[in-house]
Short mmCIF file of C-alpha atoms and ligand atoms in Angstrom, two decimals:
data_model
loop_
_atom_site.label_atom_id
_atom_site.label_comp_id
_atom_site.label_asym_id
_atom_site.label_seq_id
_atom_site.Cartn_x
_atom_site.Cartn_y
_atom_site.Cartn_z
CA MET A 28 19.84 -20.39 33.18
CA THR A 29 18.26 -19.88 30.08
CA PRO A 30 20.05 -16.57 28.37
CA THR A 31 17.69 -13.60 27.80
CA THR A 32 17.73 -11.70 24.46
CA LEU A 33 16.58 -8.11 23.96
CA VAL A 34 14.85 -7.42 21.14
CA THR A 35 14.31 -3.03 21.04
CA GLY A 36 11.89 -2.56 18.14
CA GLY A 37 10.60 -6.31 18.57
CA ALA A 38 6.91 -5.04 17.93
CA GLY A 39 8.48 -4.15 14.28
CA PHE A 40 8.45 -5.96 10.71
CA LEU A 41 11.77 -7.16 11.27
CA GLY A 42 11.86 -7.72 15.14
CA SER A 43 8.88 -9.02 15.46
CA HIS A 44 9.98 -12.30 12.88
CA LEU A 45 13.92 -11.78 15.09
CA CYS A 46 11.64 -12.94 18.51
CA ASP A 47 9.93 -15.61 16.25
CA ARG A 48 13.15 -17.20 15.60
CA LEU A 49 14.69 -16.68 18.93
CA LEU A 50 12.20 -18.48 20.79
CA LYS A 51 11.85 -21.15 18.05
CA ASP A 52 15.64 -21.17 19.15
CA GLY A 53 14.75 -21.73 22.76
CA GLN A 54 16.17 -18.55 24.20
CA GLU A 55 14.19 -16.26 26.85
CA VAL A 56 13.21 -13.16 24.89
CA LEU A 57 12.62 -9.20 26.07
CA CYS A 58 10.91 -7.69 23.32
CA VAL A 59 11.35 -3.53 24.12
CA ASP A 60 9.16 -0.80 22.06
CA ASN A 61 7.16 2.31 22.05
CA PHE A 62 4.82 1.13 19.90
CA TYR A 63 6.01 4.31 17.30
CA THR A 64 5.48 2.58 14.11
CA GLY A 65 5.36 -1.68 15.26
CA ARG A 66 2.12 -3.10 15.97
CA LYS A 67 0.87 -5.20 18.79
CA ASP A 68 -0.58 -7.51 16.05
CA ASN A 69 2.79 -8.04 14.87
CA ILE A 70 3.44 -10.06 18.26
CA ARG A 71 0.08 -10.99 19.61
CA HIS A 72 0.43 -14.52 19.23
CA LEU A 73 3.72 -14.42 21.74
CA LEU A 74 1.92 -12.26 24.31
CA ALA A 75 1.30 -16.16 26.28
CA HIS A 76 4.97 -17.42 25.03
CA PRO A 77 6.48 -18.57 28.81
CA ARG A 78 9.43 -17.37 27.67
CA PHE A 79 8.51 -13.79 26.16
CA GLU A 80 8.10 -10.23 27.91
CA LEU A 81 7.11 -7.33 26.74
CA ILE A 82 7.95 -4.02 27.95
CA ARG A 83 6.45 -0.91 26.55
CA HIS A 84 9.69 1.75 26.80
CA ASP A 85 11.48 4.32 24.79
CA VAL A 86 14.84 3.58 24.00
CA TRP A 87 16.04 7.50 24.01
CA LEU A 88 15.65 6.78 28.08
CA PRO A 89 17.54 4.39 30.08
CA LEU A 90 16.61 0.67 30.27
CA TYR A 91 17.99 -1.74 33.53
CA VAL A 92 17.56 -5.15 33.25
CA GLU A 93 19.74 -8.08 32.95
CA VAL A 94 20.13 -9.25 29.32
CA ASP A 95 22.84 -11.36 27.71
CA ARG A 96 22.42 -10.56 24.19
CA ILE A 97 21.18 -7.31 22.53
CA PHE A 98 19.56 -6.97 18.85
CA ASN A 99 19.10 -3.09 18.83
CA LEU A 100 16.38 -2.57 16.26
CA ALA A 101 14.14 0.20 17.16
CA CYS A 102 13.69 2.83 14.74
CA PRO A 103 11.47 3.96 12.41
CA ALA A 104 12.99 2.47 8.85
CA SER A 105 10.62 4.06 6.12
CA PRO A 106 11.20 7.45 4.76
CA ILE A 107 7.84 8.52 5.27
CA HIS A 108 7.95 7.14 9.04
CA TYR A 109 10.98 8.49 9.69
CA GLN A 110 10.93 11.80 8.58
CA ASN A 111 7.45 12.79 10.08
CA ASP A 112 9.48 13.29 12.85
CA PRO A 113 13.34 13.73 11.90
CA ILE A 114 14.41 15.09 15.17
CA ALA A 115 12.87 11.80 17.04
CA THR A 116 14.47 9.70 14.74
CA THR A 117 18.02 11.03 15.08
CA LYS A 118 16.80 10.82 18.93
CA THR A 119 16.08 7.09 18.70
CA SER A 120 19.44 6.33 16.76
CA VAL A 121 21.86 8.04 18.67
CA LEU A 122 20.66 8.03 22.51
CA GLY A 123 19.15 5.03 21.28
CA ALA A 124 22.54 3.15 20.28
CA ILE A 125 24.07 5.08 23.55
CA ASN A 126 21.81 3.36 26.59
CA MET A 127 22.09 -0.17 24.45
CA LEU A 128 25.73 -0.05 24.78
CA GLY A 129 25.38 1.43 28.13
CA LEU A 130 23.29 -1.56 29.02
CA ALA A 131 25.99 -3.46 26.89
CA LYS A 132 28.86 -2.37 28.58
CA ARG A 133 27.36 -2.87 32.16
CA ARG A 134 25.70 -6.52 31.42
CA LYS A 135 28.77 -7.44 29.22
CA ALA A 136 25.89 -8.66 26.62
CA ARG A 137 26.46 -8.49 23.18
CA ILE A 138 25.07 -6.09 20.84
CA LEU A 139 24.16 -6.11 17.71
CA GLN A 140 23.43 -3.04 15.81
CA ALA A 141 21.03 -2.79 13.08
CA SER A 142 22.05 -0.54 10.91
CA THR A 143 21.42 0.47 6.47
CA SER A 144 22.66 0.00 3.74
CA GLU A 145 21.32 4.25 3.70
CA VAL A 146 24.80 5.07 5.36
CA TYR A 147 26.27 5.03 1.74
CA GLY A 148 23.68 7.37 0.44
CA ASP A 149 23.46 8.10 -2.78
CA PRO A 150 26.14 5.47 -3.81
CA GLN A 151 28.61 6.80 -6.18
CA ARG A 152 30.37 2.83 -6.24
CA HIS A 153 28.42 -0.55 -7.36
CA PRO A 154 27.61 -2.71 -5.94
CA GLN A 155 28.86 -1.50 -2.51
CA PRO A 156 31.03 -3.10 -0.28
CA GLU A 157 31.46 -2.50 3.26
CA SER A 158 34.70 -0.43 2.35
CA TYR A 159 32.60 2.38 1.02
CA TRP A 160 32.33 5.14 3.10
CA GLY A 161 29.29 6.45 1.17
CA HIS A 162 27.63 9.69 -0.39
CA VAL A 163 25.19 11.17 2.10
CA ASN A 164 24.03 14.74 2.25
CA THR A 165 24.29 15.56 5.90
CA ILE A 166 21.24 18.70 5.68
CA GLY A 167 18.43 16.62 3.15
CA PRO A 168 15.32 15.19 4.37
CA ARG A 169 17.05 11.43 4.69
CA ALA A 170 19.80 13.21 6.70
CA CYS A 171 18.10 12.44 9.87
CA TYR A 172 17.91 8.78 9.36
CA ASP A 173 21.05 8.21 7.70
CA GLU A 174 23.35 10.22 9.86
CA GLY A 175 21.53 8.74 13.30
CA LYS A 176 22.38 5.27 11.78
CA ARG A 177 25.91 6.61 10.60
CA CYS A 178 26.54 7.91 14.22
CA ALA A 179 24.82 5.07 15.75
CA GLU A 180 27.81 2.55 14.23
CA THR A 181 30.56 5.23 15.51
CA LEU A 182 29.40 4.90 18.51
CA CYS A 183 29.03 1.15 18.28
CA PHE A 184 33.13 1.31 16.90
CA ASP A 185 34.09 3.77 19.85
CA TYR A 186 32.29 1.83 22.45
CA TYR A 187 34.52 -1.31 20.79
CA ARG A 188 37.89 0.20 21.14
CA GLN A 189 37.18 2.19 24.77
CA ALA A 190 35.13 0.23 26.80
CA LYS A 191 35.80 -3.57 24.72
CA VAL A 192 32.40 -3.76 24.60
CA ASP A 193 31.31 -7.10 22.17
CA ILE A 194 29.91 -5.57 19.15
CA ARG A 195 28.28 -6.40 15.86
CA VAL A 196 26.99 -4.20 13.15
CA ILE A 197 25.11 -5.06 10.24
CA ARG A 198 24.03 -3.24 7.06
CA ILE A 199 20.61 -4.23 6.13
CA PHE A 200 19.12 -3.76 1.98
CA ASN A 201 15.72 -3.14 1.77
CA THR A 202 14.03 -6.09 2.95
CA TYR A 203 10.16 -7.20 2.77
CA GLY A 204 7.62 -10.19 3.76
CA PRO A 205 4.52 -10.25 5.95
CA ARG A 206 4.54 -7.79 8.56
CA MET A 207 5.13 -4.86 6.83
CA HIS A 208 2.88 -2.13 8.19
CA PRO A 209 0.70 -1.50 4.82
CA ASN A 210 1.16 2.11 4.96
CA ASP A 211 4.34 2.68 5.48
CA GLY A 212 4.82 3.87 1.89
CA ARG A 213 7.68 2.17 1.20
CA VAL A 214 8.01 0.12 -2.75
CA VAL A 215 6.70 -2.69 -1.60
CA SER A 216 4.47 -2.40 0.56
CA ASN A 217 3.09 0.42 -1.20
CA PHE A 218 2.66 -1.63 -4.41
CA ILE A 219 1.29 -4.93 -3.00
CA MET A 220 -1.56 -2.49 -1.34
CA GLN A 221 -1.98 -0.37 -4.75
CA ALA A 222 -2.82 -3.68 -6.90
CA LEU A 223 -4.62 -5.30 -4.54
CA LYS A 224 -7.19 -1.95 -4.07
CA GLY A 225 -7.25 -1.68 -7.52
CA GLU A 226 -5.40 1.57 -7.59
CA PRO A 227 -2.74 3.24 -9.51
CA ILE A 228 0.78 1.95 -8.98
CA THR A 229 2.91 5.01 -8.13
CA LEU A 230 6.12 4.92 -9.86
CA TYR A 231 8.65 7.61 -8.22
CA GLY A 232 10.65 9.25 -11.23
CA ASP A 233 10.81 7.14 -14.01
CA GLY A 234 11.01 3.73 -12.05
CA GLN A 235 14.55 3.05 -13.65
CA GLN A 236 16.27 3.27 -10.31
CA THR A 237 17.39 0.07 -8.88
CA ARG A 238 16.70 -2.08 -5.85
CA SER A 239 17.88 -5.26 -4.28
CA PHE A 240 15.48 -7.30 -2.13
CA CYS A 241 15.73 -9.47 0.08
CA TYR A 242 12.97 -11.37 2.04
CA VAL A 243 12.45 -11.36 5.43
CA ASP A 244 13.52 -15.31 6.69
CA ASP A 245 16.97 -14.83 4.59
CA LEU A 246 17.61 -11.76 6.39
CA ILE A 247 16.75 -13.17 9.98
CA GLU A 248 19.30 -16.01 9.37
CA GLY A 249 21.57 -13.63 8.20
CA MET A 250 21.39 -11.63 11.53
CA VAL A 251 21.15 -14.67 13.88
CA ARG A 252 24.14 -15.84 11.95
CA MET A 253 25.91 -12.87 12.69
CA MET A 254 25.54 -12.60 16.07
CA ASN A 255 26.35 -15.66 16.78
CA GLN A 256 29.69 -16.08 15.73
CA ASP A 257 32.44 -14.93 17.31
CA THR A 258 35.29 -13.82 15.11
CA GLU A 259 33.73 -10.82 12.94
CA ILE A 260 32.68 -7.50 13.99
CA GLY A 261 31.31 -6.27 10.94
CA PRO A 262 30.39 -4.05 9.48
CA MET A 263 28.39 -6.66 7.37
CA ASN A 264 26.43 -6.24 4.52
CA LEU A 265 23.42 -8.39 4.23
CA GLY A 266 20.71 -8.25 1.44
CA ASN A 267 20.01 -9.90 -1.49
CA PRO A 268 22.33 -9.16 -4.27
CA GLU A 269 19.36 -9.32 -6.86
CA GLU A 270 18.87 -5.87 -8.45
CA PHE A 271 15.95 -4.93 -10.04
CA THR A 272 14.55 -1.69 -11.14
CA ILE A 273 11.19 -0.28 -9.31
CA ARG A 274 9.49 -0.67 -12.79
CA GLU A 275 10.13 -4.18 -12.69
CA LEU A 276 8.80 -4.58 -9.61
CA ALA A 277 6.04 -2.42 -9.94
CA GLU A 278 5.14 -5.25 -13.71
CA THR A 279 6.03 -8.37 -11.16
CA VAL A 280 3.85 -7.45 -8.46
CA LEU A 281 0.59 -6.74 -11.32
CA ARG A 282 1.39 -10.49 -12.62
CA LEU A 283 1.61 -11.87 -9.26
CA THR A 284 -1.51 -10.18 -7.96
CA GLY A 285 -3.84 -10.61 -11.23
CA SER A 286 -4.43 -6.62 -10.69
CA LYS A 287 -5.33 -4.40 -13.91
CA SER A 288 -4.25 -1.47 -11.70
CA GLU A 289 -2.70 1.45 -14.60
CA LEU A 290 1.30 2.81 -13.73
CA VAL A 291 1.31 6.34 -13.07
CA PHE A 292 4.50 8.65 -12.42
CA ARG A 293 5.30 10.84 -9.59
CA PRO A 294 7.78 12.95 -8.96
CA LEU A 295 10.62 11.18 -7.63
CA PRO A 296 11.51 12.53 -4.32
CA GLN A 297 14.83 14.00 -2.77
CA ASP A 298 17.62 12.21 -2.39
CA ASP A 299 16.38 9.50 -3.91
CA PRO A 300 19.35 6.76 -4.19
CA MET A 301 19.61 6.02 -8.15
CA GLN A 302 20.59 2.54 -7.30
CA ARG A 303 21.57 -0.37 -4.46
CA GLN A 304 23.04 -3.25 -4.78
CA PRO A 305 24.81 -5.28 -1.58
CA ASP A 306 27.91 -6.83 -2.29
CA ILE A 307 27.89 -9.65 0.17
CA THR A 308 31.09 -11.56 -0.37
CA LYS A 309 32.41 -10.99 3.06
CA ALA A 310 28.91 -12.63 4.84
CA LYS A 311 29.39 -15.38 2.08
CA ALA A 312 32.61 -16.15 3.70
CA VAL A 313 32.09 -15.47 7.40
CA LEU A 314 28.93 -16.51 7.60
CA ASP A 315 28.41 -19.05 4.94
CA TRP A 316 25.50 -16.99 3.66
CA THR A 317 23.61 -16.43 0.48
CA PRO A 318 19.59 -15.31 0.16
CA LYS A 319 17.51 -18.51 -0.67
CA VAL A 320 14.57 -17.16 -1.32
CA ALA A 321 13.76 -15.48 -5.13
CA LEU A 322 12.19 -12.46 -5.82
CA GLU A 323 8.58 -13.84 -6.89
CA ASP A 324 8.72 -16.22 -4.13
CA GLY A 325 9.16 -13.44 -1.43
CA LEU A 326 6.19 -11.51 -3.10
CA LYS A 327 4.07 -14.31 -3.25
CA GLU A 328 3.77 -14.69 0.58
CA THR A 329 3.72 -10.90 1.00
CA ILE A 330 1.11 -10.85 -1.45
CA THR A 331 -1.19 -13.49 0.68
CA TYR A 332 -0.23 -11.39 4.11
CA PHE A 333 -1.56 -8.33 2.38
CA ARG A 334 -4.59 -9.90 1.09
CA LYS A 335 -5.77 -10.82 4.41
CA VAL A 336 -4.60 -7.38 5.77
CA VAL A 337 -7.49 -5.77 2.91
CA SER A 338 -10.10 -7.88 3.49
CA GLN A 339 -10.16 -7.19 7.56
P1 NAD B 5 9.95 -0.97 11.21
O1 NAD B 5 9.18 -0.22 11.89
O2 NAD B 5 8.56 -1.80 11.23
O3 NAD B 5 10.08 -1.41 13.02
C1 NAD B 5 10.65 -0.34 14.03
C2 NAD B 5 10.36 -0.75 15.37
O4 NAD B 5 10.90 0.30 16.48
C3 NAD B 5 8.98 -0.49 15.61
O5 NAD B 5 8.28 -1.72 16.38
C4 NAD B 5 9.06 0.98 16.43
O6 NAD B 5 7.30 1.03 17.21
C5 NAD B 5 10.02 0.87 17.10
N1 NAD B 5 10.55 1.98 17.91
C6 NAD B 5 10.91 3.35 17.11
N2 NAD B 5 11.57 4.42 17.94
C7 NAD B 5 11.75 3.30 18.77
C8 NAD B 5 12.15 4.06 20.22
N3 NAD B 5 12.59 5.06 20.70
N4 NAD B 5 12.10 3.17 21.67
C9 NAD B 5 11.52 1.87 21.25
N5 NAD B 5 11.20 1.51 19.77
C10 NAD B 5 11.03 2.28 19.06
O7 NAD B 5 10.82 -1.17 10.82
P2 NAD B 5 11.95 -2.69 10.48
O8 NAD B 5 11.81 -2.82 8.69
O9 NAD B 5 11.65 -3.62 11.23
O10 NAD B 5 13.24 -2.00 10.72
C11 NAD B 5 14.17 -2.41 11.85
C12 NAD B 5 15.27 -2.16 12.19
O11 NAD B 5 16.20 -2.20 10.88
C13 NAD B 5 15.39 -0.47 11.82
O12 NAD B 5 16.60 -0.37 13.25
C14 NAD B 5 15.71 -0.33 10.47
O13 NAD B 5 16.29 0.99 10.52
C15 NAD B 5 16.72 -1.28 10.16
N6 NAD B 5 16.49 -1.67 8.75
C16 NAD B 5 15.33 -2.12 8.26
C17 NAD B 5 15.38 -2.54 7.00
C18 NAD B 5 14.20 -2.80 6.26
O14 NAD B 5 14.79 -2.84 5.04
N7 NAD B 5 13.48 -4.12 6.72
C19 NAD B 5 16.24 -2.12 5.92
C20 NAD B 5 17.46 -1.23 6.50
C21 NAD B 5 17.52 -0.81 8.52
N1 UDP B 6 22.48 2.60 30.39
C1 UDP B 6 20.88 2.07 30.44
N2 UDP B 6 21.20 0.64 30.96
C2 UDP B 6 22.00 0.53 31.49
C3 UDP B 6 23.37 1.27 31.80
C4 UDP B 6 23.14 2.35 31.00
O1 UDP B 6 20.45 2.59 29.54
O2 UDP B 6 22.25 -0.87 32.07
C5 UDP B 6 22.47 4.05 29.81
C6 UDP B 6 23.10 5.44 30.92
O3 UDP B 6 21.96 6.25 30.84
C7 UDP B 6 23.89 5.83 30.11
C8 UDP B 6 24.05 5.44 29.12
O4 UDP B 6 23.48 4.25 28.57
O5 UDP B 6 23.54 7.64 30.21
C9 UDP B 6 25.44 5.24 28.37
O6 UDP B 6 26.09 4.17 29.43
P1 UDP B 6 27.77 4.30 29.63
O7 UDP B 6 28.29 4.18 30.95
O8 UDP B 6 29.11 4.32 28.83
O9 UDP B 6 27.28 5.91 30.17
P2 UDP B 6 27.99 7.02 31.76
O10 UDP B 6 26.98 5.89 32.73
O11 UDP B 6 29.40 6.46 32.01
O12 UDP B 6 27.52 8.10 31.47
N1 UDP B 7 8.61 3.93 -4.72
C1 UDP B 7 7.96 4.26 -5.80
N2 UDP B 7 6.75 4.26 -5.46
C2 UDP B 7 5.89 4.08 -4.37
C3 UDP B 7 7.34 4.14 -2.92
C4 UDP B 7 8.78 3.99 -3.32
O1 UDP B 7 8.23 4.68 -6.87
O2 UDP B 7 4.99 4.19 -3.88
C5 UDP B 7 10.62 4.25 -4.86
C6 UDP B 7 10.99 5.19 -3.90
O3 UDP B 7 11.29 6.18 -4.83
C7 UDP B 7 12.61 4.14 -3.95
C8 UDP B 7 12.27 2.51 -3.96
O4 UDP B 7 10.82 2.69 -4.71
O5 UDP B 7 13.21 4.75 -5.31
C9 UDP B 7 12.30 2.01 -2.58
O6 UDP B 7 12.04 3.14 -2.24
P1 UDP B 7 11.34 2.31 -0.29
O7 UDP B 7 10.80 3.84 0.47
O8 UDP B 7 10.62 1.46 -0.03
O9 UDP B 7 13.07 2.23 -0.01
P2 UDP B 7 14.98 3.01 0.20
O10 UDP B 7 15.26 1.97 -0.70
O11 UDP B 7 14.25 4.36 -0.65
O12 UDP B 7 14.50 3.92 1.74
#
């Protein structure tokens, strides 16, 4: 029988691309989502696919389904969304991880947990290798997400040690591409939407903080490779090590869209990390993986997607 793969958060940005990829690889895909930040439009093209199934469900609640592999992606990812209902964010991360690990334990299924570069907080080591323990404010506005994800990692490793669950943990760094939510407040979607609508480009702080942006296709390739190999449980950084300032990103978006939007400066949100860049030595060695899509090329694809969104 074809193995069935569960994707929680499958109607979200990354989850929907992952569903596409798994179906292309010939798998049965069970997508579970509560549509908190995910959208039917992201998976509408899959609804009639014979190997695709959708369940509307909240991962805080137990889920009894017969699956062989689990990608646990359910969790709002943009600061605006995860801070909108911070208690729900922690519940999703922690209770969701417990339920999905319990499911993996019962089914003897391999489970991949989508963790995040946010576990490093506002890092004091640069770039960040997996061995770095991070610098996180436990009581700040980002803590619901950061600490929720840190606890989910802890649960993965305790289920691995105590219950022999076959875990994989990846730490995803900023990823962008088509199907990002146009109003999720993340920097790539914000800048492109603002540029296309001729609105001011909002730089928080002086725009000198850095991020490293990975195109979605590269990320999904790394995620699938991590799931499919038998030697390394993680944590494993996945991201593009090319680092840009936020101002450079704004200028690139303006150039690629041909927009005349002006740059405006807004206060830097509390606990906003000043720099972030993945050390991907481990992913290169273990997964033979390295991102291939240059920022400009990925931005062009993303701009094409958002042009359609704006014109709808
Ligand atoms: P997203 O918000 O587009 O997707 C998250 C999905 O999870 C949505 O479809 C949402 O409806 C669903 N969801 C949220 N709470 C749920 C719940 N309680 N039960 C069921 N479904 C629920 O975000 P994304 O960018 O696709 O992120 C996917 C995963 O990757 C998240 O776990 C996120 O933390 C992680 N991640 C993403 C990035 C990035 O740059 N995109 C970076 C680091 C980590
Ligand atoms: N769980 C689930 N689906 C399953 C098996 C377990 O949702 O197929 C949930 C269950 O609700 C439980 C949690 O996963 O609370 C953790 O499971 P575990 O076996 O570790 O805990 P226990 O059932 O022993 O409390
Ligand atoms: N940012 C910005 N303008 C925006 C949105 C974000 O300058 O309209 C900045 C934000 O302060 C942060 C960086 O861009 O320094 C990345 O923000 P995002 O919310 O995309 O992700 P983060 O990496 O902070 O989780």
